[in-house]
PDB file of C-alpha atoms in Angstrom:
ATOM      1  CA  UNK A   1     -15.734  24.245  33.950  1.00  0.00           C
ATOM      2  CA  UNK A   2     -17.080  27.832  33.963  1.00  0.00           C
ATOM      3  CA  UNK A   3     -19.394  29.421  36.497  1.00  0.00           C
ATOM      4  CA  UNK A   4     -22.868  29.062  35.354  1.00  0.00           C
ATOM      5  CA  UNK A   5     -23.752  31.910  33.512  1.00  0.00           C
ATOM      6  CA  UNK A   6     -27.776  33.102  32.391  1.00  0.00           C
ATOM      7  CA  UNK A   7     -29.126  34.353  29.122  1.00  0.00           C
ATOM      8  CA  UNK A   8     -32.418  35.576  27.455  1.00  0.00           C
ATOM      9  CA  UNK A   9     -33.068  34.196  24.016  1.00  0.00           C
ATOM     10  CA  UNK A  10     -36.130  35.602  21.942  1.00  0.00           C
ATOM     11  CA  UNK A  11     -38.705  33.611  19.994  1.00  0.00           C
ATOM     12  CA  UNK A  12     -41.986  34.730  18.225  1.00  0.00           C
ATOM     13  CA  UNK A  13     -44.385  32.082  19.385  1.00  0.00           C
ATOM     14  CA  UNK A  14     -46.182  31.720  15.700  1.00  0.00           C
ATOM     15  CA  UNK A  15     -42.259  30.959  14.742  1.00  0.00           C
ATOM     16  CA  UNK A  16     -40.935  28.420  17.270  1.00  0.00           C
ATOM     17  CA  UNK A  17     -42.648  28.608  20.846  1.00  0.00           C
ATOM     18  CA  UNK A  18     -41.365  27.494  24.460  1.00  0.00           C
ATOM     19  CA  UNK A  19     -44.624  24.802  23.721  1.00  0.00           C
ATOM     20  CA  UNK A  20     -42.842  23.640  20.833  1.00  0.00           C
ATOM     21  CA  UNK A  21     -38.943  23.235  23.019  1.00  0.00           C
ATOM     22  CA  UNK A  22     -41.243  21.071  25.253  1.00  0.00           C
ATOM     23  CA  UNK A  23     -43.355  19.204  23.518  1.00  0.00           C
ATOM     24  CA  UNK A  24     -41.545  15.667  23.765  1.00  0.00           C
ATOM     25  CA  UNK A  25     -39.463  14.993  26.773  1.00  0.00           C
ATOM     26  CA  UNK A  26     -35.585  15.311  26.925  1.00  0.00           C
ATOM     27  CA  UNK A  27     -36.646  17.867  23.575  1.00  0.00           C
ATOM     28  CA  UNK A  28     -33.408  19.766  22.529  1.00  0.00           C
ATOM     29  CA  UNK A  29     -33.615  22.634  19.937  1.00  0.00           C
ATOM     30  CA  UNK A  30     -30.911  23.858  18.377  1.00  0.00           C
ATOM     31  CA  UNK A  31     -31.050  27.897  18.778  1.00  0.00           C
ATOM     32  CA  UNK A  32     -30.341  28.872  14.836  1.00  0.00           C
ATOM     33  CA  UNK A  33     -30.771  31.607  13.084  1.00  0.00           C
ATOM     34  CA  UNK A  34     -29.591  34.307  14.633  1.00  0.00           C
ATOM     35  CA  UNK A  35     -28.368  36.825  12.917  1.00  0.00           C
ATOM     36  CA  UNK A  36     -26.717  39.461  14.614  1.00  0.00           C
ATOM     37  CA  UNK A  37     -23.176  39.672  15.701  1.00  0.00           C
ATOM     38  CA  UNK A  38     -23.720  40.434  19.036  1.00  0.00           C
ATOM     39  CA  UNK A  39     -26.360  37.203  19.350  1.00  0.00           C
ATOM     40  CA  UNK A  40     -23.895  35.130  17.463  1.00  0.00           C
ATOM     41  CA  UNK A  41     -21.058  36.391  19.302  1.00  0.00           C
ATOM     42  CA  UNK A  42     -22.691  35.635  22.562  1.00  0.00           C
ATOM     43  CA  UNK A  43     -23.363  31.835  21.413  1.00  0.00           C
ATOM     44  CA  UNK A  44     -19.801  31.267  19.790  1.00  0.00           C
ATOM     45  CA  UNK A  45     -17.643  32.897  22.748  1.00  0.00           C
ATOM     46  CA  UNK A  46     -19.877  32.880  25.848  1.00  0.00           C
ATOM     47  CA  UNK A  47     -22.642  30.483  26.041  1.00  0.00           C
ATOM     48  CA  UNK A  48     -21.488  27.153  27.929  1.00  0.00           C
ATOM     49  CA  UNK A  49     -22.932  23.816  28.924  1.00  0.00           C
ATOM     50  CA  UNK A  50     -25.241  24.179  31.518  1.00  0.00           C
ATOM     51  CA  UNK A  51     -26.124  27.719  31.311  1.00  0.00           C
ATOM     52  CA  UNK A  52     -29.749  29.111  32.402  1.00  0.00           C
ATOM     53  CA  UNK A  53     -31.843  30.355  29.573  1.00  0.00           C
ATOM     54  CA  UNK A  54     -34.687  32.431  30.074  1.00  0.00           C
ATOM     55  CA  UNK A  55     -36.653  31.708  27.307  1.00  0.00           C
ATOM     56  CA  UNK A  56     -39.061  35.305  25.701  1.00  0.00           C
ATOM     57  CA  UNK A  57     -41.956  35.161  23.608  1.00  0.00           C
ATOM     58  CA  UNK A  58     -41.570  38.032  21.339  1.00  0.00           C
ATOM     59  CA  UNK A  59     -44.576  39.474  18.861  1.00  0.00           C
ATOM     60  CA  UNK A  60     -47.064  38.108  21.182  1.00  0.00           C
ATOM     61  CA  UNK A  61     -50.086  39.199  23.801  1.00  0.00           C
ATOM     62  CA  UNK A  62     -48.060  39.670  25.724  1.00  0.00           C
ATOM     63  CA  UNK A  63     -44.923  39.886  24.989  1.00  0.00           C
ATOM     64  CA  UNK A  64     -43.192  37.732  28.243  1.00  0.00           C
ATOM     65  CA  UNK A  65     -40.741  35.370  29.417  1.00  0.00           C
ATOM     66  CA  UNK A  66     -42.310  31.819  29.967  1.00  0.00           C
ATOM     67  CA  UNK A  67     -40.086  29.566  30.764  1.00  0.00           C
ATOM     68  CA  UNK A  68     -36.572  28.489  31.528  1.00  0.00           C
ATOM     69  CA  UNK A  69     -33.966  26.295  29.706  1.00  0.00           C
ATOM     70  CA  UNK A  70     -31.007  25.250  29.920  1.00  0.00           C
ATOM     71  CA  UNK A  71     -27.734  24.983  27.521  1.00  0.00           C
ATOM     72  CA  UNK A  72     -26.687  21.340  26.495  1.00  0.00           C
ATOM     73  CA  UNK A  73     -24.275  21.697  23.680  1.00  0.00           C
ATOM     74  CA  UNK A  74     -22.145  25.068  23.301  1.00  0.00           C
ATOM     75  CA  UNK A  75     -21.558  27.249  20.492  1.00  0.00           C
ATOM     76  CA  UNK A  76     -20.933  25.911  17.220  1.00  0.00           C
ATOM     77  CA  UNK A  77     -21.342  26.328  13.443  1.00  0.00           C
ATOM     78  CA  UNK A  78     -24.966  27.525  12.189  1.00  0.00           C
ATOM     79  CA  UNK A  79     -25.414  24.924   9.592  1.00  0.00           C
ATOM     80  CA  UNK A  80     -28.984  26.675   8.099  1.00  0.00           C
ATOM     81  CA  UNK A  81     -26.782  29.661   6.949  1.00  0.00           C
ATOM     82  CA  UNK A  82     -25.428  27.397   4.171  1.00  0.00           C
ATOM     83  CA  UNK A  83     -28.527  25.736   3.635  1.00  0.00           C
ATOM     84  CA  UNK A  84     -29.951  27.328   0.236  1.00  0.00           C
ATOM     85  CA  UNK A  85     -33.346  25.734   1.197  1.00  0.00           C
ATOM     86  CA  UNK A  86     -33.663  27.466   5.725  1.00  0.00           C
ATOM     87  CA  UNK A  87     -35.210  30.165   6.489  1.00  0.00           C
ATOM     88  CA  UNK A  88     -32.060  31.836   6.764  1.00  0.00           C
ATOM     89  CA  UNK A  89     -29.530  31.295   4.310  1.00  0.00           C
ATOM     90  CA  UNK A  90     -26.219  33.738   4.002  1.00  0.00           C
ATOM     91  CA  UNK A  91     -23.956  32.681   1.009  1.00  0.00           C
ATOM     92  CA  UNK A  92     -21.137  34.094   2.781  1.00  0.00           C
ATOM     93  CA  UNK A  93     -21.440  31.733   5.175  1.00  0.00           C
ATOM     94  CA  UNK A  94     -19.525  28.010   4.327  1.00  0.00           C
ATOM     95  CA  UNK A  95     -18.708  24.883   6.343  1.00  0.00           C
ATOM     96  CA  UNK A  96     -15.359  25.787   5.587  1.00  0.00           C
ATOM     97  CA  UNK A  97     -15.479  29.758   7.028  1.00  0.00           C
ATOM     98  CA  UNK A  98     -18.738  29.861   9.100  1.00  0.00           C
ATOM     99  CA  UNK A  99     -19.551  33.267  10.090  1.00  0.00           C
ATOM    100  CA  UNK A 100     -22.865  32.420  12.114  1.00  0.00           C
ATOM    101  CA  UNK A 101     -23.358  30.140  15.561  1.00  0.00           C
ATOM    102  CA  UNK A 102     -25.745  28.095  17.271  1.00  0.00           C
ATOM    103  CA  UNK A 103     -26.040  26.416  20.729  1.00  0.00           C
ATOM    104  CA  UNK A 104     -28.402  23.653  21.750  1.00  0.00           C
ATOM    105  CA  UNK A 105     -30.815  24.229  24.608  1.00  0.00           C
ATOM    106  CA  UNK A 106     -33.492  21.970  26.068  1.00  0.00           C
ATOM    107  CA  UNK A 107     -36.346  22.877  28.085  1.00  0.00           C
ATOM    108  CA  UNK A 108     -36.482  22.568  31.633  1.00  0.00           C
ATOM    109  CA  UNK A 109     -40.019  24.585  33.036  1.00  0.00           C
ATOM    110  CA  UNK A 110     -43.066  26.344  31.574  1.00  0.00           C
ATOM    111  CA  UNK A 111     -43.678  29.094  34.061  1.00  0.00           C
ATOM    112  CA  UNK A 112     -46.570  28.983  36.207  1.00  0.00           C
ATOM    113  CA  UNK A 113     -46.899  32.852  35.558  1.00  0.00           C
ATOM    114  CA  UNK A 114     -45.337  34.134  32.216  1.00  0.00           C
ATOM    115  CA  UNK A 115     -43.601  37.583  33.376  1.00  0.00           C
ATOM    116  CA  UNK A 116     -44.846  40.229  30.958  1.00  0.00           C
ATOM    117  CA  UNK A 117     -42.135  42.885  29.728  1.00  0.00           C
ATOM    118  CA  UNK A 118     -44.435  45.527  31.777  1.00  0.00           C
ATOM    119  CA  UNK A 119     -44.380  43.650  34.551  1.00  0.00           C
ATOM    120  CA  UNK A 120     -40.200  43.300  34.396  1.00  0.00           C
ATOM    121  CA  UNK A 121     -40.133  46.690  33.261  1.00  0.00           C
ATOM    122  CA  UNK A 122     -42.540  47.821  36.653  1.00  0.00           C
ATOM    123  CA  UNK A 123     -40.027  46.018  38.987  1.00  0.00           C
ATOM    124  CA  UNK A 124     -37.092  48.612  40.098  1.00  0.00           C
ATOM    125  CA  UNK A 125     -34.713  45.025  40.716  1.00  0.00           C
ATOM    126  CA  UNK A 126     -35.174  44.603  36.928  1.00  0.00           C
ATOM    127  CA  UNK A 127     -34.556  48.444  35.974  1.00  0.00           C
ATOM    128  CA  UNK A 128     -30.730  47.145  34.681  1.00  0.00           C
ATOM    129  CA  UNK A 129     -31.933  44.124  32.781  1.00  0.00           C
ATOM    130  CA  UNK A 130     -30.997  44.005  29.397  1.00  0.00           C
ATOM    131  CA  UNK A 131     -34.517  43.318  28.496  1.00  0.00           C
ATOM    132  CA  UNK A 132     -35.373  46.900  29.550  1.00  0.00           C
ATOM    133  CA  UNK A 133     -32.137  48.245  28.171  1.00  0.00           C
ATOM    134  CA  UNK A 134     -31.765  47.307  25.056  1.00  0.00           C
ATOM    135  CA  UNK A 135     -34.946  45.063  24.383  1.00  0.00           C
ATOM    136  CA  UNK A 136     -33.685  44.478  20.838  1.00  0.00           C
ATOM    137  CA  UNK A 137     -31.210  41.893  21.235  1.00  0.00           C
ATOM    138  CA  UNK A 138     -32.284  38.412  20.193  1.00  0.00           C
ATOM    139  CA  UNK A 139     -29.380  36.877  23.044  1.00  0.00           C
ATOM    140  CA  UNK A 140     -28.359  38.830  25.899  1.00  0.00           C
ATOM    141  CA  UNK A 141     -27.147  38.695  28.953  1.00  0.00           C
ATOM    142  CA  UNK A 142     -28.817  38.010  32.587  1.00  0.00           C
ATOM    143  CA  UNK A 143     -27.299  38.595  35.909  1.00  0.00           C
ATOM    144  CA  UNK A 144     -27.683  35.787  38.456  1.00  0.00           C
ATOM    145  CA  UNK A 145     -30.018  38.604  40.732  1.00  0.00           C
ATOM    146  CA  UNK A 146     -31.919  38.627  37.544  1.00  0.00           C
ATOM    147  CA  UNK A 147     -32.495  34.934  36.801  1.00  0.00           C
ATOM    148  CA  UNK A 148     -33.585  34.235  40.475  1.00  0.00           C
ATOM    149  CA  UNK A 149     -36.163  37.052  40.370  1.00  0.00           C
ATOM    150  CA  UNK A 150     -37.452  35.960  37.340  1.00  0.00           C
ATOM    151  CA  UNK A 151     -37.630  31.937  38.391  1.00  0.00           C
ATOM    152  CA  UNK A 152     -38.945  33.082  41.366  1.00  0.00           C
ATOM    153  CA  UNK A 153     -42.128  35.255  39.595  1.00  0.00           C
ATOM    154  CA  UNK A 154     -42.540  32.503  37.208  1.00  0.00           C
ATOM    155  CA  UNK A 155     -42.192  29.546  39.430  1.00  0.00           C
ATOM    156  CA  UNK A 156     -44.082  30.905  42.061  1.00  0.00           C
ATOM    157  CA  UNK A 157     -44.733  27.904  44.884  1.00  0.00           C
ATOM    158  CA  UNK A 158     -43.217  25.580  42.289  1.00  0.00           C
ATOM    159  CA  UNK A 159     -39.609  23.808  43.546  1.00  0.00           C
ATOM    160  CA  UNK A 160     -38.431  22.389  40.282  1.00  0.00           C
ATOM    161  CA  UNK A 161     -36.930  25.599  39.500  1.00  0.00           C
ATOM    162  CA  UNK A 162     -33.295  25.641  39.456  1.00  0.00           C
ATOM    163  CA  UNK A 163     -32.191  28.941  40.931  1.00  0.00           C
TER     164      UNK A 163
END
């Protein structure tokens, strides 16, 4: 099995909110409808079972992480890009050549303390995060370092968090 890695995925709220990932117990979303090659690349090549998954409300006041998650089925096909009818159809996309991915994640933690992008982008430990980098990207990357500082802001005083 691989070493556990840690991502950032980005949601707007009004779209599909952490609330939403955790609003029945055992909830598992599947992350769709990315369309990037970088975010689908990501979720086809690198995500894995039991990966961390900081989890970003984007479009929002303010715009922060708020909780964590965690990966429970690995990249595979992006079904809604066929789908005439989702939000997000490409008719280049087929069951037969898919060109876009998915994972499944399930919710784990609201934070205590949603961490603000000011407040990440205020804390010189953070200055390398993708987040502050290249903000743009709707998957990316987060170091270990990263993951526990951030658990650790949002958790604060709370031991469920898996660090």
């Amino acid at each position: 099995m691989p070493q556990r890695r840690y991502w950032l995925v980005k949601s707007e709220p009004g779209e599909y909110s952490f609330q939403d990932l955790m609003a029945e117990p055992n909830q598992t979303a599947e992350w769709d409808g990315v369309r990037s090659y970088a975010g689908r690349n990501t979720m086809r090549d690198d995500m894995h079972t039991g990966d961390g998954v900081l989890f970003y409300h984007s479009n929002s006041q303010p715009n922060a992480v708020v909780g964590y998650a965690t990966v429970v089925k690995p990249g595979y096909p992006d079904d809604t890009a066929w789908d005439p009818d989702s939000d997000h159809p490409d008719p280049r996309s087929t069951p037969e050549n898919p060109v876009w991915y998915m994972v499944d994640i399930k919710g784990e933690a609201l934070f205590r303390t949603p961490i603000s992008l000011a407040q990440v982008k205020e804390n010189p430990s953070l200055d390398k995060m993708a987040l502050v980098n290249n903000s743009r990207l709707s998957v990316q990357p987060v170091s270990p370092k990263e993951w526990k500082i951030i658990l650790t802001l949002g958790m604060a005083g709370l031991e469920e968090a898996v660090v």
